[in-house]
mmCIF file of C-alpha atoms in Angstrom:
data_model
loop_
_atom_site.group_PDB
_atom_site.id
_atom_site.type_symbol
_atom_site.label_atom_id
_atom_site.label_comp_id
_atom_site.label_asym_id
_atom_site.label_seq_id
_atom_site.Cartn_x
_atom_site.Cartn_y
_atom_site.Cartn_z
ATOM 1 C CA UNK K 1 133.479 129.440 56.680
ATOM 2 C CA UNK K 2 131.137 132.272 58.256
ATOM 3 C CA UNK K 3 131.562 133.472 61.861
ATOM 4 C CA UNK K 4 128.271 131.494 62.995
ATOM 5 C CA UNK K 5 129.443 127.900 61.727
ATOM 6 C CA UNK K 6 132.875 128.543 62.969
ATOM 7 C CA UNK K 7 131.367 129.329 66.544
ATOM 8 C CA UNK K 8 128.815 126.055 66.266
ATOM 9 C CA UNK K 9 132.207 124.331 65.562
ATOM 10 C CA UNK K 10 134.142 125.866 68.691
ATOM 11 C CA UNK K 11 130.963 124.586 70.500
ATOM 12 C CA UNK K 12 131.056 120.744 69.226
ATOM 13 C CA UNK K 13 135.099 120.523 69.870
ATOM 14 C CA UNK K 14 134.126 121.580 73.572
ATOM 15 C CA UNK K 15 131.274 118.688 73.491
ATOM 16 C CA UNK K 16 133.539 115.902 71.814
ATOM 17 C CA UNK K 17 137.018 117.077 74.286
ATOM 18 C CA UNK K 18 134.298 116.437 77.156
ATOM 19 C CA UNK K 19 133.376 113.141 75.663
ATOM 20 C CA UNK K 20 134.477 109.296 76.031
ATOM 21 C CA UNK K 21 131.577 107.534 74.383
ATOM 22 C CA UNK K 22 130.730 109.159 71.177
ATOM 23 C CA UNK K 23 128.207 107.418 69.050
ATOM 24 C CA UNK K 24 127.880 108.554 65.274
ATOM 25 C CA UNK K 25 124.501 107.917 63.346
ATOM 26 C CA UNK K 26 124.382 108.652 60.083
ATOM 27 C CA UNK K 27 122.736 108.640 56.491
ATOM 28 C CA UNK K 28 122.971 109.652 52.817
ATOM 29 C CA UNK K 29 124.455 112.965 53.494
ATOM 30 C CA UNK K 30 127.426 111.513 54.809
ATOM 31 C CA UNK K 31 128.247 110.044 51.486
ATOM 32 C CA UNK K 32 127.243 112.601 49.094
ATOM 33 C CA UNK K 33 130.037 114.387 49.819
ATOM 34 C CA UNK K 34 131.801 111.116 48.342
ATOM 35 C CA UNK K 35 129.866 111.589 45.236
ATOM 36 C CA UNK K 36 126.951 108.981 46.295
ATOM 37 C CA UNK K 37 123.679 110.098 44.861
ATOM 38 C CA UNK K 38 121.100 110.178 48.168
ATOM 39 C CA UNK K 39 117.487 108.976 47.839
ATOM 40 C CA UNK K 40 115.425 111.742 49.103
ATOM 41 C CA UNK K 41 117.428 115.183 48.043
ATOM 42 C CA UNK K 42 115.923 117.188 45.384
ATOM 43 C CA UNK K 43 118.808 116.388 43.252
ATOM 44 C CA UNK K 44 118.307 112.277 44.824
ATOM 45 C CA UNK K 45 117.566 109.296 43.126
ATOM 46 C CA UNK K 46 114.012 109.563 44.124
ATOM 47 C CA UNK K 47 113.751 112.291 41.612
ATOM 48 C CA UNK K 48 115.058 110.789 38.610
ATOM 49 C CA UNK K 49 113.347 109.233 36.325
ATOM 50 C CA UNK K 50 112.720 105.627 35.707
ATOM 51 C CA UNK K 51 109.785 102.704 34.022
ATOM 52 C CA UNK K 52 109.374 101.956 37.714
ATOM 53 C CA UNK K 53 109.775 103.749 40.761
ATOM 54 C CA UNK K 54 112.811 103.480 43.296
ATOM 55 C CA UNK K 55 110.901 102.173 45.687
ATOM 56 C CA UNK K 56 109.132 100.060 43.397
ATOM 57 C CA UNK K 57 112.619 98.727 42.034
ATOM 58 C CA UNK K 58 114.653 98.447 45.817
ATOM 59 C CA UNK K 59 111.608 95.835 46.630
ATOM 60 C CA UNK K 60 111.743 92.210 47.596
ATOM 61 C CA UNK K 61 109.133 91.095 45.448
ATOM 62 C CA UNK K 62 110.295 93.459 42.702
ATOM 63 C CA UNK K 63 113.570 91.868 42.810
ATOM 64 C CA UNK K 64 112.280 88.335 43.094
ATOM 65 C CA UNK K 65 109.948 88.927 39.739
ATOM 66 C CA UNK K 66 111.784 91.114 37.983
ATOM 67 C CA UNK K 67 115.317 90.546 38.773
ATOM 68 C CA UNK K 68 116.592 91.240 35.313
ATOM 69 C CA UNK K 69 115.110 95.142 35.535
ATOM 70 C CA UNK K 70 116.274 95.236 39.160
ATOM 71 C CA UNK K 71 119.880 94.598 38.755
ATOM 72 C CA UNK K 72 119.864 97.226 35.144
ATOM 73 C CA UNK K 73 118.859 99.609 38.495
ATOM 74 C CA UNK K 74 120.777 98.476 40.764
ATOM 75 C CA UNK K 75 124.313 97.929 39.119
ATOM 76 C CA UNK K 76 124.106 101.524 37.113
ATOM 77 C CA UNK K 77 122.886 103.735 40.590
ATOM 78 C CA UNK K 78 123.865 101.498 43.392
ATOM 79 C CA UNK K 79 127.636 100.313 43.060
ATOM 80 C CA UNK K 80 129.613 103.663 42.980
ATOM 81 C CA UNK K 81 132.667 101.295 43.753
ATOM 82 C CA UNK K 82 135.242 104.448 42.705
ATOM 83 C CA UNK K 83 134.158 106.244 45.410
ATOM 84 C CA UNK K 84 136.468 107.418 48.337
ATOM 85 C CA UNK K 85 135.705 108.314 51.776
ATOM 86 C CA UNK K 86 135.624 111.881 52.352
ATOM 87 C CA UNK K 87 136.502 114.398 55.771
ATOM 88 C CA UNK K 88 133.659 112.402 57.852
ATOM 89 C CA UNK K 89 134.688 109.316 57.246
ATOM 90 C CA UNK K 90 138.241 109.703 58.090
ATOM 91 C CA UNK K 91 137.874 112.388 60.830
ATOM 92 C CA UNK K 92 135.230 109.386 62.579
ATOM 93 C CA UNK K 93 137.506 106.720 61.833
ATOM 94 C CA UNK K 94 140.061 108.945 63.637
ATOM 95 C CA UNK K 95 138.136 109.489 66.550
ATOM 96 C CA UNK K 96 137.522 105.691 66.969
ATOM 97 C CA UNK K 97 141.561 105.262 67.088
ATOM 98 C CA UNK K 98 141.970 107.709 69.342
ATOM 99 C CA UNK K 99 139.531 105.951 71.725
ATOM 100 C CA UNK K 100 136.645 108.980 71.790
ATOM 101 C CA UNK K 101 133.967 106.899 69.360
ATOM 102 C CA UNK K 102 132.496 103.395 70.637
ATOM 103 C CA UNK K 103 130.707 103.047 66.733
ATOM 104 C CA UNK K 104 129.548 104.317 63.675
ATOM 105 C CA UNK K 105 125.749 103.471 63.504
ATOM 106 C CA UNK K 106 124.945 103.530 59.620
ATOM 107 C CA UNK K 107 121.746 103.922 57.021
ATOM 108 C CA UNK K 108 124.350 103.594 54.550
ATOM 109 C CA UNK K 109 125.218 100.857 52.007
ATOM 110 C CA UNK K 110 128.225 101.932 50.236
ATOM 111 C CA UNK K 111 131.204 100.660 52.831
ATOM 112 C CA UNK K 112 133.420 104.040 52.886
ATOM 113 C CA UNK K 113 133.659 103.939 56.797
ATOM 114 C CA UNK K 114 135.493 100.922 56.398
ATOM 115 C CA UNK K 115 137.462 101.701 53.865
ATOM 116 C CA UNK K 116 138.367 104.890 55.556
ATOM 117 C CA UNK K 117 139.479 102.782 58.786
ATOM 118 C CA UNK K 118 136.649 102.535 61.473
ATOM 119 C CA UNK K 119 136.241 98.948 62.958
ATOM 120 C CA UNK K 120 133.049 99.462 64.923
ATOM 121 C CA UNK K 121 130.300 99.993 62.041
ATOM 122 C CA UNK K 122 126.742 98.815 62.361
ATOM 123 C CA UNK K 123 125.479 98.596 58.953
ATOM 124 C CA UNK K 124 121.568 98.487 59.807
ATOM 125 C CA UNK K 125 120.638 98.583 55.812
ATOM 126 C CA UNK K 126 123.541 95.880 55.086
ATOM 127 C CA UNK K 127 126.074 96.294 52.020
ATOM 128 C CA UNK K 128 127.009 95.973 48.820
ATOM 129 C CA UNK K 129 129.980 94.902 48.707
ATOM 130 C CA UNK K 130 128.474 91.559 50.361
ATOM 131 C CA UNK K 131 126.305 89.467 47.935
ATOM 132 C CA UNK K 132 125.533 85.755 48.223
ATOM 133 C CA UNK K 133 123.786 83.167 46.159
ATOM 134 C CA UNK K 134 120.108 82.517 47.056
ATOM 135 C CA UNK K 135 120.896 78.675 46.533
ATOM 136 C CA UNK K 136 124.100 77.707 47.946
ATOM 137 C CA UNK K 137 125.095 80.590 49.916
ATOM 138 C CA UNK K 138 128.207 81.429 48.201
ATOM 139 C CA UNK K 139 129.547 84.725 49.164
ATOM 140 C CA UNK K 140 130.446 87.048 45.764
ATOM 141 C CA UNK K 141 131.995 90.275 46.109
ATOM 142 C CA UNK K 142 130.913 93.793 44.635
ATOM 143 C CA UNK K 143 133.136 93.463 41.635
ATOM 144 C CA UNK K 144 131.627 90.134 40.102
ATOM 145 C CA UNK K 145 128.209 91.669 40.872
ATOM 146 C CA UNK K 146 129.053 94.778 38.629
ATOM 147 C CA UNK K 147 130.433 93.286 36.424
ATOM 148 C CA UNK K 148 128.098 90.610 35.646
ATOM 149 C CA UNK K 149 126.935 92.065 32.304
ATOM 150 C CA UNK K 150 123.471 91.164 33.754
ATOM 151 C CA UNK K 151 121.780 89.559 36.216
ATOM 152 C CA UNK K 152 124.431 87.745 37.937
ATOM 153 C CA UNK K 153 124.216 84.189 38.954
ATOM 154 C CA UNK K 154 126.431 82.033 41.202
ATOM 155 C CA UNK K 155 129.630 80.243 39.338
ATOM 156 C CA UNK K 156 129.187 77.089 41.352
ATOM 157 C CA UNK K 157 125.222 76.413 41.332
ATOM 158 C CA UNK K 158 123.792 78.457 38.628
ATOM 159 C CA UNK K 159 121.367 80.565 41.691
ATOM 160 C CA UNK K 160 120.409 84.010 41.596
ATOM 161 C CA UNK K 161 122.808 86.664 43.482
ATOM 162 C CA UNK K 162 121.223 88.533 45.987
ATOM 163 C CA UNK K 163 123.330 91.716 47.334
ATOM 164 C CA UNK K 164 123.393 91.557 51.318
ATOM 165 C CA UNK K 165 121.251 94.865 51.369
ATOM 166 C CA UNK K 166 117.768 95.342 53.119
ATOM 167 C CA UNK K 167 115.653 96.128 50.491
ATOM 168 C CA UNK K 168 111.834 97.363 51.208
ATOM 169 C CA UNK K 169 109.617 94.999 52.554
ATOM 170 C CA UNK K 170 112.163 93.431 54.283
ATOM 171 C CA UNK K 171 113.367 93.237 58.079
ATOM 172 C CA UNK K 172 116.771 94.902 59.552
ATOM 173 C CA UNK K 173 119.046 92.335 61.245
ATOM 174 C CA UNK K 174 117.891 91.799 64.608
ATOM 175 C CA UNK K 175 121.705 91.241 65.910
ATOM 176 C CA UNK K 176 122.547 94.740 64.203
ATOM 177 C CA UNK K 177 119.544 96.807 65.693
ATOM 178 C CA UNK K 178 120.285 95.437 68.994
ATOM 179 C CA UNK K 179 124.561 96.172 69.370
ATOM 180 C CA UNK K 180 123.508 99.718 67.694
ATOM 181 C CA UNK K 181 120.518 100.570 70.823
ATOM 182 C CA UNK K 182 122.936 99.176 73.011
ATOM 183 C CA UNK K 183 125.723 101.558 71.673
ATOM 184 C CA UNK K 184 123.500 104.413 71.576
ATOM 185 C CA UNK K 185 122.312 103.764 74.621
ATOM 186 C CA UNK K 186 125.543 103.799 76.789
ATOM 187 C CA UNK K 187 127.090 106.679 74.487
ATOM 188 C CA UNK K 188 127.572 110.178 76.537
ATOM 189 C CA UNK K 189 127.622 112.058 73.005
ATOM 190 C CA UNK K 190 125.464 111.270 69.891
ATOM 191 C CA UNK K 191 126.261 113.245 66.615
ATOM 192 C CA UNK K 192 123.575 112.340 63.991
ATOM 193 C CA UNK K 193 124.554 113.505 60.479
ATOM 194 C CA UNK K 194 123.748 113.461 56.947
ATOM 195 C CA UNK K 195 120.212 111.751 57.897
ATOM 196 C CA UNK K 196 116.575 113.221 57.487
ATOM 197 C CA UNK K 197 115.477 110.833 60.284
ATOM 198 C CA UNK K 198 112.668 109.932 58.278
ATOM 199 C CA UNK K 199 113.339 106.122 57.770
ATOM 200 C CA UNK K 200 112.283 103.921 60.498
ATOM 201 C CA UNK K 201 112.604 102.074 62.236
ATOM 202 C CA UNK K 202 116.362 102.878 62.419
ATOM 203 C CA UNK K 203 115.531 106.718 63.026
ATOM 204 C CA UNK K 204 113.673 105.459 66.419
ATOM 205 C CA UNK K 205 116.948 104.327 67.618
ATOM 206 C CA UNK K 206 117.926 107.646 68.896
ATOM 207 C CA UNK K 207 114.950 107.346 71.230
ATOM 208 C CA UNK K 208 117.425 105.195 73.232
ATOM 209 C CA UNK K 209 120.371 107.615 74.367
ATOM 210 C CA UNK K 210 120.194 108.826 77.581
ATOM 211 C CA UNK K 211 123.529 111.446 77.400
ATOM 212 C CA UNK K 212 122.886 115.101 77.359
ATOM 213 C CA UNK K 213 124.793 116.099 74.673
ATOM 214 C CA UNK K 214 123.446 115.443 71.432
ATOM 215 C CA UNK K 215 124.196 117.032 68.042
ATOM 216 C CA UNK K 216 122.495 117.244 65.093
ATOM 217 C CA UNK K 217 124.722 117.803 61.604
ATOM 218 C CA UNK K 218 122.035 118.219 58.531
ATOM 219 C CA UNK K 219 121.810 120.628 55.550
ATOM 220 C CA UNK K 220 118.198 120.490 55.896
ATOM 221 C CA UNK K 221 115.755 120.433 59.128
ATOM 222 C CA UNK K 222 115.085 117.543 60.775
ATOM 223 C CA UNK K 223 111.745 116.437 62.716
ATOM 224 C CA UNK K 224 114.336 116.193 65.983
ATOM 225 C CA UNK K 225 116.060 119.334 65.215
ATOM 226 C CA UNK K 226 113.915 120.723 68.808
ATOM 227 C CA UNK K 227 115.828 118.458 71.042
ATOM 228 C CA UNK K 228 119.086 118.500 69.774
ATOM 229 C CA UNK K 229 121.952 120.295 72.522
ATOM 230 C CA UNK K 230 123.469 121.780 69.170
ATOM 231 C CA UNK K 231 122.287 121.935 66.219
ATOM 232 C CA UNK K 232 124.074 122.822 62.949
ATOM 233 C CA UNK K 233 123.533 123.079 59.559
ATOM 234 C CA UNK K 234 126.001 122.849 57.415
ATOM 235 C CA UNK K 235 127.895 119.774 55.255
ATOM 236 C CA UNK K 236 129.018 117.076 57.403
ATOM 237 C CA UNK K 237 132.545 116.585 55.864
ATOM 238 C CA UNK K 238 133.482 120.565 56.598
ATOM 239 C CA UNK K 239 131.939 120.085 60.173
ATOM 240 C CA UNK K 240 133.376 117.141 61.383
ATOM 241 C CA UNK K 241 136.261 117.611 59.161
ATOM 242 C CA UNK K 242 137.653 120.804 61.818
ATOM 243 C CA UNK K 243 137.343 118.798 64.274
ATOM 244 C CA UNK K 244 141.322 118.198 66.424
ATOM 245 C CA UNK K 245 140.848 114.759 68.354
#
């Protein structure tokens, strides 16, 4: 660790000690370090390629006309189910035991805050590890879905699975969106992390803090690098991960 990070460090333990209400936001870069391919990275899942498209393939009317191709996408680069949560996770899951963090706010899909111990996540691009069936409701978990061999369908009804995710073209829980503006909103600290802030509308949800201490973890710039009270680049598990609550 160079002499500038360690100092940027020094600078955010002074910002969290002075702190009651943290709010974390994150994205992709919070779970790479879990071994969780991002999306828009050179090395992402953007870049790769594929007959169709990502984007084309994380659809709602992809999935609903081409669910066979979707799920061959889907269960070989979405369900990393082997992966463990990493510093950030735990070090944020810390802080919420300790009584410092009010919530994890969360782009992410893969469920490693959880299993790393935080309570208070708002999932605002849902989860995998929470599919239902499009006919009868019935809930399956992540394991059936990879496992399928396929394009799973429900064991009681015969419907198509769907996995509780917000795929493109489709609307973020309006329950979710609001607890997380409300959160953000009455926090004194937000740390944002691992997130280019490119994907709205959940990157307009920072609009809504008021604090005055605001902190911006990335390895690469982001468009609200400018108003951030400290800004540091660097990997968010090694950041957050020096961190003494």
């Amino acid at each position: 660790m160079d002499n500038e990070l360690r100092e940027k460090i020094e600078q955010l333990q002074e910002m969290t000690d002075k702190s009651s209400r943290i709010v974390f936001f994150g994205g992709a870069g919070v779970s790479t370090e879990s071994g969780i391919p991002d999306f828009r990275s050179v090395d992402g899942l953007y870049h790769m390629k594929y007959e169709y498209r990502p984007e084309t393939i994380l659809s709602h009317s992809f999935f609903m006309k081409h669910p066979d191709e979707f799920y061959r996408f889907y269960q070989d680069k979405m369900l990393c189910l082997d992966a463990e949560p990493n510093a950030a996770h735990r070090k944020l899951a810390e802080m919420e035991e300790k009584g410092k963090l009010t919530a994890v706010v969360t782009q992410n899909i893969d469920g490693l805050h959880q299993k790393a111990g935080s309570k208070k996540v708002l999932e605002l691009h849902g989860s995998v590890l929470r599919n239902y069936c499009m006919k009868c409701g019935k809930f399956f978990d992540a394991e059936y879905v990879k496992n399928a061999g396929g394009t799973p369908h429900c064991d009681a009804c015969g419907g198509l699975i769907k996995p509780d995710v917000v795929l493109y073209e489709e609307g973020l829980d309006d329950q979710i969106m609001h607890e997380a503006l409300t959160n953000i909103y009455q926090a004194d600290m937000l740390i944002i992390g691992g997130t280019s802030l490119a994907v709205y509308p959940a990157a307009g949800l920072i609009d809504y803090f008021r604090g005055d201490r605001l902190v911006l973890i990335n390895k690469s710039p982001t468009p609200r690098d400018e108003f951030a009270s400290l800004l540091i680049p660097g990997k968010i598990g090694e950041v957050l991960g020096a961190i003494r609550v």
